[in-house]
């Protein structure tokens, strides 16, 4: 068994879990926060057999889209009399960051 962990944009998460459910695939969505942007994203957990992994990856690829986002860098330490005009930089976020993990054991009670 494998655990597919997909970190996706919050705006794509609903579509992703709806399509997974339509395909009969159980999944769990967790609200998470990206370490760099400190903005909300979503982490979707999908437990599957090894044969189903590629199908899940296809759904993630089709449901999640890359976006560009503007980030204001932290100001440098300023000397007296200096001032700093922050210049936002563009970063590309997603479509999805996916990890496929081996599941050693799975139980349901
Ligand atoms: P964030 O950490 O908020 O990162 C958002 C986007 O900012 C990243 O998009 C990347 O384009 C950029 N970025 C991140 N760290 C950077 C840095 N040190 N310098 C410059 N730009 C940087 P993605 O790579 O698509 O990642 C989207 C989200 O997926 C991340 O949100 C994070 O929550 C998660 N993620 C990505 N790689 C990960 C990893 N190796 N382990 C755990 N989570 C990861």
Coordinates of C-alpha atoms and ligand atoms in Angstrom, one line a residue:
X1 CA 0.0 0.0 0.0
X2 CA 1.1 3.6 -0.7
X3 CA 0.2 6.9 0.8
X4 CA 0.0 9.8 -1.7
X5 CA 0.6 13.1 0.0
X6 CA -0.3 16.1 -2.2
X7 CA 0.3 19.7 -1.1
X8 CA -2.0 21.8 -3.3
X9 CA -3.4 25.3 -3.6
X10 CA -6.5 25.9 -1.4
X11 CA -8.5 26.9 -4.5
X12 CA -7.8 23.5 -6.2
X13 CA -8.4 21.3 -3.1
X14 CA -12.2 21.2 -3.4
X15 CA -12.0 20.1 -7.1
X16 CA -9.4 17.6 -6.3
X17 CA -11.3 15.8 -3.5
X18 CA -14.5 15.9 -5.5
X19 CA -12.9 14.2 -8.5
X20 CA -11.2 11.6 -6.2
X21 CA -14.5 10.9 -4.5
X22 CA -16.3 10.6 -7.9
X23 CA -13.7 7.9 -8.8
X24 CA -14.4 6.1 -5.6
X25 CA -11.1 7.1 -4.1
X26 CA -11.2 7.8 -0.3
X27 CA -9.1 10.7 0.8
X28 CA -8.5 13.2 3.6
X29 CA -7.9 16.9 3.3
X30 CA -5.9 18.8 5.9
X31 CA -5.7 22.6 6.1
X32 CA -2.0 23.4 6.1
X33 CA 0.3 26.5 5.8
X34 CA 3.3 26.8 3.4
X35 CA 6.6 27.5 5.2
X36 CA 7.7 30.1 2.7
X37 CA 4.6 32.2 1.9
X38 CA 3.0 31.5 5.3
X39 CA -0.3 31.2 3.5
X40 CA -3.0 28.6 3.7
X41 CA -2.7 25.6 1.4
X42 CA -4.2 22.1 1.6
X43 CA -2.6 18.7 2.0
X44 CA -4.6 15.8 0.6
X45 CA -3.8 12.2 1.8
X46 CA -4.8 9.3 -0.3
X47 CA -4.2 5.7 0.7
X48 CA -4.1 3.4 -2.4
X49 CA -2.7 0.2 -3.7
X50 CA 0.5 0.4 -5.7
X51 CA -1.5 -0.1 -9.0
X52 CA -3.7 3.0 -8.2
X53 CA -0.9 5.5 -7.6
X54 CA -0.6 6.6 -11.2
X55 CA -4.4 7.2 -11.5
X56 CA -4.3 9.4 -8.4
X57 CA -1.3 11.3 -9.7
X58 CA -3.2 11.9 -13.0
X59 CA -6.2 13.3 -11.1
X60 CA -3.9 15.6 -9.1
X61 CA -2.1 16.8 -12.3
X62 CA -5.4 17.5 -14.0
X63 CA -7.1 19.3 -11.0
X64 CA -4.2 21.5 -9.7
X65 CA -2.7 24.4 -11.5
X66 CA 0.4 26.5 -11.1
X67 CA 0.0 30.2 -10.2
X68 CA 2.3 33.1 -9.8
X69 CA 2.1 35.1 -6.5
X70 CA 3.8 38.3 -5.5
X71 CA 5.8 38.2 -2.3
X72 CA 7.3 41.2 -0.4
X73 CA 10.8 40.3 0.8
X74 CA 11.7 41.1 4.3
X75 CA 13.5 44.5 4.6
X76 CA 17.3 44.4 5.3
X77 CA 18.6 45.9 8.5
X78 CA 18.7 49.7 7.6
X79 CA 21.4 52.1 8.8
X80 CA 20.3 55.4 10.3
X81 CA 19.0 57.8 7.6
X82 CA 18.5 55.0 5.1
X83 CA 15.0 53.9 3.9
X84 CA 13.9 50.8 2.0
X85 CA 11.2 50.6 -0.6
X86 CA 10.0 46.9 -0.7
X87 CA 9.9 45.5 -4.3
X88 CA 7.6 42.5 -4.5
X89 CA 9.0 39.5 -6.3
X90 CA 7.1 36.9 -8.2
X91 CA 7.2 33.2 -7.2
X92 CA 5.5 30.3 -8.9
X93 CA 3.3 28.1 -6.6
X94 CA 2.3 24.6 -7.5
X95 CA 0.3 23.0 -9.3
X96 CA 1.1 20.4 -6.6
X97 CA 4.0 19.0 -4.6
X98 CA 3.5 15.3 -4.2
X99 CA 5.2 12.7 -2.1
X100 CA 4.4 8.9 -2.5
X101 CA 5.2 7.0 0.7
X102 CA 5.4 3.3 1.4
X103 CA 2.8 2.3 4.0
X104 CA 4.2 -0.3 6.4
X105 CA 0.9 -1.2 8.0
X106 CA -2.7 0.0 7.7
X107 CA -5.5 -0.8 10.2
X108 CA -9.1 0.2 10.6
X109 CA -11.0 -0.4 13.8
Ligands
LIG1 P1 5.4 27.5 0.5 O1 6.5 27.0 1.4 O2 4.6 28.7 1.0 O3 6.1 27.9 -0.9 C1 5.3 28.6 -1.9 C2 6.2 28.8 -3.2 O4 7.3 29.7 -2.9 C3 6.9 27.5 -3.6 O5 6.0 26.8 -4.5 C4 8.1 28.0 -4.3 O6 7.9 28.4 -5.7 C5 8.5 29.3 -3.6 N1 9.5 29.0 -2.6 C6 9.4 28.2 -1.5 N2 10.6 28.3 -0.8 C7 11.4 29.1 -1.4 C8 12.7 29.7 -1.1 N3 13.4 29.3 -0.1 N4 13.2 30.6 -2.0 C9 12.4 31.0 -3.1 N5 11.2 30.6 -3.4 C10 10.7 29.6 -2.6 P2 6.0 25.2 -4.5 O7 7.4 24.7 -4.7 O8 5.0 24.8 -5.6 O9 5.5 24.7 -3.1 C11 4.1 24.9 -2.7 C12 3.9 24.5 -1.3 O10 4.2 23.1 -1.2 C13 4.9 25.1 -0.3 O11 4.4 26.4 0.1 C14 5.0 24.1 0.8 O12 3.8 24.2 1.7 C15 4.9 22.8 0.1 N6 6.2 22.2 -0.2 C16 6.9 22.4 -1.3 N7 8.1 21.7 -1.3 C17 8.0 21.0 -0.1 C18 8.9 20.1 0.5 N8 10.1 19.7 0.0 N9 8.6 19.6 1.7 C19 7.4 19.9 2.3 N10 6.5 20.8 1.8 C20 6.8 21.3 0.6

